[in-house]
GROMACS .gro file of C-alpha atoms in nm:
model
  372
    1MET     CA    1   0.000   0.000   0.000
    2GLU     CA    2   0.124   0.354  -0.076
    3LEU     CA    3   0.271   0.537   0.222
    4GLN     CA    4   0.067   0.845   0.140
    5ALA     CA    5  -0.256   0.650   0.190
    6LEU     CA    6  -0.135   0.497   0.516
    7ILE     CA    7  -0.049   0.824   0.685
    8LYS     CA    8  -0.334   1.044   0.561
    9ASN     CA    9  -0.536   1.009   0.887
   10ILE     CA   10  -0.261   1.048   1.145
   11ASN     CA   11  -0.130   1.362   1.314
   12ILE     CA   12   0.213   1.429   1.167
   13THR     CA   13   0.450   1.685   1.314
   14LYS     CA   14   0.726   1.650   1.053
   15LEU     CA   15   0.818   1.454   0.741
   16ILE     CA   16   1.185   1.383   0.670
   17ASN     CA   17   1.327   1.247   0.341
   18TYR     CA   18   0.968   1.187   0.240
   19LYS     CA   19   0.860   1.025  -0.083
   20ASN     CA   20   0.551   0.822  -0.160
   21ILE     CA   21   0.673   0.463  -0.165
   22ASN     CA   22   0.501   0.126  -0.149
   23ILE     CA   23   0.484  -0.031   0.197
   24THR     CA   24   0.458  -0.411   0.198
   25GLY     CA   25   0.440  -0.474   0.573
   26LEU     CA   26   0.424  -0.324   0.923
   27ASN     CA   27   0.641  -0.407   1.224
   28HIS     CA   28   0.749  -0.277   1.563
   29ASN     CA   29   0.997  -0.557   1.636
   30SER     CA   30   1.328  -0.498   1.456
   31LYS     CA   31   1.408  -0.871   1.464
   32ASN     CA   32   1.099  -0.952   1.257
   33VAL     CA   33   1.130  -0.673   1.000
   34ALA     CA   34   1.119  -0.776   0.633
   35LYS     CA   35   1.215  -0.586   0.320
   36GLY     CA   36   0.965  -0.312   0.241
   37ASP     CA   37   0.832  -0.275   0.598
   38LEU     CA   38   0.728   0.038   0.780
   39PHE     CA   39   0.892   0.030   1.126
   40PHE     CA   40   0.738   0.183   1.439
   41CYS     CA   41   0.979   0.313   1.703
   42ILE     CA   42   0.784   0.225   2.017
   43ASN     CA   43   0.919   0.336   2.352
   44GLY     CA   44   0.887   0.065   2.615
   45LEU     CA   45   0.921   0.087   2.991
   46THR     CA   46   1.301   0.043   2.975
   47ASN     CA   47   1.409   0.084   2.610
   48LYS     CA   48   1.345   0.346   2.345
   49GLY     CA   49   1.233   0.230   2.002
   50GLU     CA   50   1.497   0.438   1.827
   51THR     CA   51   1.760   0.205   1.978
   52PHE     CA   52   1.651  -0.059   1.729
   53VAL     CA   53   1.607   0.157   1.419
   54VAL     CA   54   1.943   0.070   1.263
   55ASP     CA   55   1.870  -0.302   1.303
   56ALA     CA   56   1.528  -0.250   1.147
   57ILE     CA   57   1.674  -0.068   0.847
   58ASN     CA   58   1.944  -0.331   0.803
   59ASN     CA   59   1.668  -0.595   0.799
   60GLY     CA   60   1.478  -0.413   0.523
   61ALA     CA   61   1.267  -0.133   0.676
   62ILE     CA   62   1.226   0.149   0.424
   63ALA     CA   63   1.051   0.405   0.648
   64VAL     CA   64   1.006   0.466   1.018
   65VAL     CA   65   0.742   0.625   1.241
   66THR     CA   66   0.903   0.801   1.535
   67GLU     CA   67   0.832   1.061   1.803
   68SER     CA   68   1.165   1.240   1.750
   69GLU     CA   69   1.385   1.317   1.451
   70LEU     CA   70   1.655   1.052   1.412
   71ASN     CA   71   2.005   1.076   1.272
   72ILE     CA   72   1.945   0.825   0.994
   73ASP     CA   73   1.916   0.846   0.616
   74CYS     CA   74   1.565   0.711   0.586
   75ILE     CA   75   1.208   0.828   0.541
   76GLN     CA   76   1.087   0.945   0.883
   77ILE     CA   77   0.729   1.020   0.983
   78VAL     CA   78   0.751   1.215   1.308
   79VAL     CA   79   0.435   1.202   1.522
   80ASP     CA   80   0.326   1.293   1.875
   81ASN     CA   81   0.233   0.936   1.969
   82VAL     CA   82   0.374   0.635   1.784
   83ARG     CA   83   0.128   0.393   1.943
   84VAL     CA   84  -0.173   0.592   1.824
   85ALA     CA   85  -0.020   0.622   1.477
   86MET     CA   86   0.051   0.248   1.467
   87ALA     CA   87  -0.310   0.163   1.553
   88LEU     CA   88  -0.450   0.392   1.284
   89ILE     CA   89  -0.198   0.287   1.019
   90ALA     CA   90  -0.257  -0.082   1.094
   91LYS     CA   91  -0.630  -0.029   1.053
   92CYS     CA   92  -0.575   0.136   0.714
   93PHE     CA   93  -0.321  -0.124   0.599
   94TYR     CA   94  -0.574  -0.403   0.662
   95ASP     CA   95  -0.853  -0.226   0.474
   96SER     CA   96  -1.036  -0.095   0.784
   97CYS     CA   97  -1.215  -0.430   0.808
   98CYS     CA   98  -1.307  -0.364   1.171
   99ASP     CA   99  -1.553  -0.101   1.046
  100ASN     CA  100  -1.747  -0.381   0.872
  101LEU     CA  101  -1.777  -0.588   1.190
  102LYS     CA  102  -2.012  -0.539   1.483
  103ILE     CA  103  -1.769  -0.530   1.774
  104ILE     CA  104  -1.869  -0.580   2.137
  105MET     CA  105  -1.605  -0.470   2.387
  106VAL     CA  106  -1.596  -0.636   2.728
  107THR     CA  107  -1.398  -0.465   3.002
  108GLY     CA  108  -1.357  -0.513   3.376
  109THR     CA  109  -1.126  -0.688   3.619
  110ASN     CA  110  -1.305  -1.022   3.630
  111GLY     CA  111  -1.564  -1.192   3.411
  112LYS     CA  112  -1.437  -1.072   3.072
  113THR     CA  113  -1.344  -1.411   2.929
  114THR     CA  114  -1.655  -1.583   3.062
  115SER     CA  115  -1.874  -1.311   2.913
  116THR     CA  116  -1.713  -1.345   2.569
  117TYR     CA  117  -1.779  -1.719   2.567
  118VAL     CA  118  -2.141  -1.680   2.679
  119LEU     CA  119  -2.211  -1.417   2.413
  120ASN     CA  120  -2.035  -1.623   2.148
  121SER     CA  121  -2.259  -1.921   2.227
  122ILE     CA  122  -2.574  -1.707   2.217
  123PHE     CA  123  -2.487  -1.549   1.882
  124ASN     CA  124  -2.384  -1.882   1.733
  125VAL     CA  125  -2.712  -2.057   1.816
  126SER     CA  126  -2.886  -1.755   1.665
  127GLY     CA  127  -2.714  -1.825   1.333
  128ILE     CA  128  -2.484  -1.523   1.352
  129LYS     CA  129  -2.119  -1.591   1.270
  130CYS     CA  130  -1.921  -1.477   1.570
  131ALA     CA  131  -1.559  -1.471   1.692
  132ILE     CA  132  -1.383  -1.414   2.024
  133ILE     CA  133  -1.070  -1.211   2.092
  134GLY     CA  134  -0.941  -1.247   2.447
  135THR     CA  135  -0.730  -1.412   2.714
  136ASN     CA  136  -0.765  -1.760   2.564
  137GLY     CA  137  -0.678  -1.635   2.214
  138ILE     CA  138  -0.875  -1.561   1.899
  139TYR     CA  139  -1.142  -1.822   1.831
  140TYR     CA  140  -1.378  -1.872   1.542
  141ASP     CA  141  -1.586  -2.184   1.479
  142ASN     CA  142  -1.412  -2.358   1.775
  143LYS     CA  143  -1.073  -2.306   1.612
  144GLN     CA  144  -0.792  -2.107   1.771
  145LEU     CA  145  -0.645  -1.863   1.518
  146TYR     CA  146  -0.409  -1.681   1.758
  147TYR     CA  147  -0.273  -1.716   2.108
  148GLY     CA  148  -0.086  -1.436   2.282
  149LEU     CA  149  -0.184  -1.112   2.449
  150THR     CA  150  -0.540  -1.067   2.576
  151THR     CA  151  -0.575  -0.774   2.337
  152PRO     CA  152  -0.325  -0.825   2.052
  153ASP     CA  153  -0.101  -0.540   1.940
  154PRO     CA  154  -0.268  -0.333   1.664
  155ILE     CA  155  -0.076  -0.486   1.374
  156ASP     CA  156  -0.182  -0.838   1.474
  157LEU     CA  157  -0.526  -0.722   1.579
  158HIS     CA  158  -0.615  -0.562   1.246
  159TYR     CA  159  -0.462  -0.850   1.053
  160TYR     CA  160  -0.704  -1.084   1.231
  161PHE     CA  161  -0.996  -0.846   1.186
  162LYS     CA  162  -0.935  -0.884   0.812
  163GLN     CA  163  -0.911  -1.264   0.838
  164LEU     CA  164  -1.234  -1.280   1.036
  165TYR     CA  165  -1.410  -1.051   0.791
  166ASN     CA  166  -1.296  -1.270   0.501
  167LEU     CA  167  -1.433  -1.574   0.685
  168GLY     CA  168  -1.776  -1.413   0.695
  169VAL     CA  169  -1.778  -1.322   1.063
  170LYS     CA  170  -2.041  -1.063   1.153
  171VAL     CA  171  -1.987  -1.009   1.526
  172VAL     CA  172  -1.660  -0.995   1.721
  173ILE     CA  173  -1.664  -1.006   2.100
  174MET     CA  174  -1.334  -0.886   2.240
  175GLU     CA  175  -1.181  -0.824   2.579
  176ALA     CA  176  -1.058  -0.469   2.626
  177SER     CA  177  -0.779  -0.500   2.880
  178ALA     CA  178  -0.663  -0.201   3.083
  179HIS     CA  179  -0.315  -0.231   2.932
  180ALA     CA  180  -0.461  -0.225   2.580
  181ILE     CA  181  -0.655   0.090   2.660
  182ALA     CA  182  -0.357   0.262   2.822
  183LEU     CA  183  -0.129   0.168   2.531
  184ASN     CA  184  -0.376   0.297   2.268
  185LYS     CA  185  -0.421  -0.043   2.103
  186LEU     CA  186  -0.790   0.024   2.046
  187CYS     CA  187  -0.758   0.361   1.872
  188GLY     CA  188  -0.967   0.374   1.556
  189ILE     CA  189  -1.193   0.082   1.649
  190ASN     CA  190  -1.557   0.188   1.648
  191ALA     CA  191  -1.725  -0.068   1.870
  192GLU     CA  192  -2.098  -0.117   1.873
  193ALA     CA  193  -2.138  -0.192   2.243
  194MET     CA  194  -1.954  -0.203   2.575
  195LEU     CA  195  -2.010  -0.457   2.851
  196TYR     CA  196  -1.863  -0.344   3.184
  197THR     CA  197  -1.835  -0.624   3.441
  198ASN     CA  198  -1.661  -0.480   3.750
  199LEU     CA  199  -1.344  -0.315   3.879
  200THR     CA  200  -1.140  -0.458   4.164
  201TYR     CA  201  -0.778  -0.436   4.277
  202GLU     CA  202  -0.537  -0.534   3.997
  203HIS     CA  203  -0.242  -0.417   3.782
  204VAL     CA  204  -0.098  -0.169   4.032
  205ASP     CA  205   0.248  -0.272   3.906
  206PHE     CA  206   0.165  -0.096   3.578
  207PHE     CA  207  -0.083   0.173   3.684
  208GLU     CA  208   0.088   0.252   4.018
  209ASN     CA  209  -0.240   0.287   4.207
  210MET     CA  210  -0.602   0.182   4.190
  211GLN     CA  211  -0.725   0.527   4.090
  212ASN     CA  212  -0.517   0.533   3.771
  213TYR     CA  213  -0.645   0.186   3.684
  214VAL     CA  214  -1.007   0.293   3.740
  215ASN     CA  215  -0.963   0.617   3.544
  216THR     CA  216  -0.818   0.429   3.246
  217LYS     CA  217  -1.119   0.200   3.218
  218ILE     CA  218  -1.390   0.455   3.297
  219ASN     CA  219  -1.248   0.722   3.064
  220TYR     CA  220  -1.244   0.468   2.781
  221ILE     CA  221  -1.608   0.380   2.848
  222ASN     CA  222  -1.712   0.745   2.870
  223ASN     CA  223  -1.532   0.846   2.550
  224GLY     CA  224  -1.572   0.532   2.339
  225GLY     CA  225  -1.871   0.645   2.134
  226PHE     CA  226  -2.059   0.318   2.195
  227LYS     CA  227  -2.418   0.286   2.074
  228PHE     CA  228  -2.501   0.137   2.412
  229ILE     CA  229  -2.322   0.052   2.737
  230VAL     CA  230  -2.428  -0.235   2.962
  231ALA     CA  231  -2.285  -0.202   3.312
  232ASN     CA  232  -2.289  -0.389   3.642
  233GLY     CA  233  -2.493  -0.149   3.854
  234ASP     CA  234  -2.380  -0.316   4.175
  235CYS     CA  235  -2.016  -0.219   4.115
  236GLU     CA  236  -1.929   0.100   4.303
  237TYR     CA  237  -1.735   0.241   4.008
  238ALA     CA  238  -2.032   0.218   3.772
  239LYS     CA  239  -2.151   0.551   3.911
  240LEU     CA  240  -1.852   0.713   3.735
  241ILE     CA  241  -1.993   0.626   3.393
  242ASN     CA  242  -2.149   0.932   3.232
  243SER     CA  243  -2.523   0.903   3.289
  244LYS     CA  244  -2.593   1.099   2.969
  245LEU     CA  245  -2.462   0.807   2.763
  246PRO     CA  246  -2.692   0.523   2.635
  247LEU     CA  247  -2.644   0.331   2.960
  248VAL     CA  248  -2.824   0.017   3.080
  249PHE     CA  249  -2.767  -0.150   3.418
  250TYR     CA  250  -2.785  -0.511   3.533
  251GLY     CA  251  -2.748  -0.640   3.887
  252LEU     CA  252  -2.901  -0.792   4.196
  253GLN     CA  253  -2.883  -0.520   4.460
  254ASN     CA  254  -2.946  -0.182   4.296
  255PRO     CA  255  -3.222  -0.083   4.054
  256ALA     CA  256  -3.149  -0.228   3.710
  257GLN     CA  257  -3.316  -0.302   3.377
  258THR     CA  258  -3.201  -0.665   3.408
  259PHE     CA  259  -3.201  -0.862   3.732
  260ALA     CA  260  -3.244  -1.220   3.859
  261VAL     CA  261  -3.471  -1.383   4.117
  262ASN     CA  262  -3.511  -1.736   4.257
  263ILE     CA  263  -3.145  -1.819   4.209
  264ASN     CA  264  -3.050  -2.184   4.266
  265TYR     CA  265  -2.706  -2.330   4.216
  266SER     CA  266  -2.525  -2.654   4.279
  267ILE     CA  267  -2.195  -2.812   4.181
  268LEU     CA  268  -2.360  -2.893   3.847
  269GLY     CA  269  -2.482  -2.548   3.750
  270THR     CA  270  -2.714  -2.254   3.810
  271ASP     CA  271  -3.073  -2.167   3.730
  272PHE     CA  272  -3.277  -1.853   3.793
  273PHE     CA  273  -3.553  -1.637   3.653
  274VAL     CA  274  -3.440  -1.320   3.480
  275ASN     CA  275  -3.635  -1.001   3.432
  276CYS     CA  276  -3.490  -0.826   3.127
  277PHE     CA  277  -3.673  -0.503   3.041
  278ASP     CA  278  -3.986  -0.650   3.204
  279GLU     CA  279  -3.966  -0.974   3.006
  280VAL     CA  280  -3.940  -1.268   3.249
  281PHE     CA  281  -3.797  -1.609   3.155
  282GLU     CA  282  -3.607  -1.897   3.311
  283VAL     CA  283  -3.234  -1.945   3.254
  284LYS     CA  284  -3.046  -2.271   3.308
  285SER     CA  285  -2.666  -2.274   3.292
  286CYS     CA  286  -2.375  -2.509   3.356
  287LEU     CA  287  -2.181  -2.213   3.497
  288ILE     CA  288  -2.151  -2.212   3.874
  289GLY     CA  289  -2.175  -1.942   4.138
  290LEU     CA  290  -2.321  -1.602   4.210
  291TYR     CA  291  -2.048  -1.419   4.021
  292ASN     CA  292  -2.151  -1.610   3.709
  293VAL     CA  293  -2.509  -1.495   3.760
  294TYR     CA  294  -2.371  -1.145   3.717
  295ASN     CA  295  -2.181  -1.251   3.404
  296LEU     CA  296  -2.494  -1.408   3.260
  297LEU     CA  297  -2.709  -1.103   3.337
  298GLY     CA  298  -2.467  -0.878   3.149
  299CYS     CA  299  -2.465  -1.111   2.847
  300ILE     CA  300  -2.842  -1.149   2.848
  301THR     CA  301  -2.877  -0.770   2.838
  302ILE     CA  302  -2.631  -0.732   2.549
  303ALA     CA  303  -2.804  -1.008   2.351
  304TYR     CA  304  -3.146  -0.854   2.416
  305LEU     CA  305  -3.027  -0.514   2.293
  306PHE     CA  306  -2.893  -0.682   1.978
  307GLY     CA  307  -3.247  -0.803   1.911
  308LEU     CA  308  -3.206  -1.171   1.996
  309SER     CA  309  -3.506  -1.360   2.132
  310ASN     CA  310  -3.547  -1.504   2.481
  311GLU     CA  311  -3.540  -1.853   2.330
  312GLN     CA  312  -3.211  -1.787   2.149
  313ILE     CA  313  -3.058  -1.641   2.464
  314CYS     CA  314  -3.163  -1.936   2.681
  315LEU     CA  315  -3.047  -2.194   2.428
  316GLY     CA  316  -2.710  -2.027   2.386
  317ILE     CA  317  -2.654  -2.024   2.762
  318LYS     CA  318  -2.771  -2.384   2.801
  319ASN     CA  319  -2.542  -2.506   2.521
  320LEU     CA  320  -2.228  -2.362   2.682
  321LYS     CA  321  -2.095  -2.655   2.887
  322HIS     CA  322  -1.766  -2.510   3.011
  323ILE     CA  323  -1.511  -2.233   2.961
  324PRO     CA  324  -1.142  -2.331   2.952
  325GLY     CA  325  -0.978  -2.246   3.284
  326ARG     CA  326  -1.298  -2.122   3.447
  327PHE     CA  327  -1.426  -2.343   3.733
  328ASN     CA  328  -1.342  -2.659   3.540
  329LEU     CA  329  -1.462  -2.955   3.748
  330TYR     CA  330  -1.295  -3.298   3.752
  331ASN     CA  331  -1.428  -3.596   3.948
  332LEU     CA  332  -1.171  -3.816   4.120
  333ASP     CA  333  -1.214  -4.139   4.314
  334LEU     CA  334  -1.391  -4.154   4.653
  335ASN     CA  335  -1.614  -3.863   4.549
  336ASN     CA  336  -1.323  -3.617   4.560
  337LYS     CA  337  -1.332  -3.329   4.316
  338VAL     CA  338  -1.074  -3.096   4.164
  339ILE     CA  339  -1.165  -2.750   4.037
  340ILE     CA  340  -0.925  -2.558   3.813
  341ASP     CA  341  -0.981  -2.185   3.779
  342PHE     CA  342  -0.796  -1.887   3.633
  343ALA     CA  343  -0.855  -1.673   3.945
  344HIS     CA  344  -0.551  -1.454   4.011
  345THR     CA  345  -0.684  -1.135   4.172
  346PRO     CA  346  -0.806  -1.090   4.532
  347ASP     CA  347  -1.166  -1.062   4.409
  348GLY     CA  348  -1.121  -1.364   4.182
  349PHE     CA  349  -0.991  -1.581   4.467
  350TYR     CA  350  -1.266  -1.465   4.700
  351SER     CA  351  -1.545  -1.529   4.449
  352VAL     CA  352  -1.429  -1.879   4.352
  353LEU     CA  353  -1.341  -1.997   4.704
  354ASN     CA  354  -1.660  -1.850   4.846
  355GLU     CA  355  -1.870  -2.051   4.600
  356ILE     CA  356  -1.669  -2.368   4.666
  357LYS     CA  357  -1.721  -2.321   5.039
  358LYS     CA  358  -2.099  -2.309   4.987
  359LEU     CA  359  -2.095  -2.627   4.779
  360ARG     CA  360  -1.836  -2.837   4.963
  361GLN     CA  361  -1.905  -3.163   5.144
  362GLY     CA  362  -1.558  -3.202   5.293
  363LYS     CA  363  -1.248  -2.992   5.347
  364ILE     CA  364  -1.102  -2.760   5.083
  365ILE     CA  365  -0.738  -2.779   4.977
  366THR     CA  366  -0.623  -2.472   4.782
  367ILE     CA  367  -0.318  -2.481   4.555
  368PHE     CA  368  -0.214  -2.165   4.374
  369GLY     CA  369   0.085  -2.036   4.184
  370CYS     CA  370   0.231  -1.694   4.120
  371VAL     CA  371   0.224  -1.537   3.775
  372GLY     CA  372   0.556  -1.396   3.656
   0.00000   0.00000   0.00000
């Protein structure tokens, strides 16, 4: 693609040695650069991207995007923010395919992955081709297309948007991690809807304190331009969402458009009656625990707002038998059971162990590791 077309929608502060050349690829890792690539000088936490420019050029890069003028004989596009430029250029390079997909963002500390799987099941039984982008990778039609970061870097992300579009996918449900928001990975993506699950203590190594973490998520929700936002009304931080936006609440404690009554759960699953915009119907799920009732309520609300029927919603939930790494139950001998769960935050541990405590018949042995 011509360089002129790639950079037409980004804020440029200076062009150096500029000429309109053909760009055959994008990269921000100098080791992976191929001949004809446009290289992005990204500054990390410890290293500056310009440190690797010479390696990138030696490997075939023919132009660079940078935040400062470099002492190199190469086409330089100087911008205020390389990460923002990379996201917008990647979108353009892959034909802006994300604009032809209905994208549902899911953000929050816990419940993101579960919510993507529930929504995927609901849309699939409704005959709508759907894909997931999240912690467990990129999935379409039960096939894993990618495994890596929860929210892939923009070059990978837009490459897969194009692949999914070419496969006929109509809806993409993706996790919007706090890191992805802070690092501008989602710039240029016009999502249809936002599902906000909760905010609890996490990622203070990156954000330094809880307030910065909260502000990152809430500011993204408030400024995302979503057609509608579905939020957990029982989360204390939900009150920070701009009430003038198209906002719908779900929950169990505070007034909400979607709520549940007559909740029953066992080691085999959960059932309850849901009131969704004054329509009442019974939901039966293999997912376990009160925290999954919240996840289901959020997904039911999203599906309802997308125009799916109560029958489609219930069938999609019923058909979802398990989610990899989420309360996966294994029966051993002598009626002993093992549960494997991804919980790694204080709230995650509390929620899972609290539900196990309610359901146990003997003692609980907890084994956990340490990420990193």
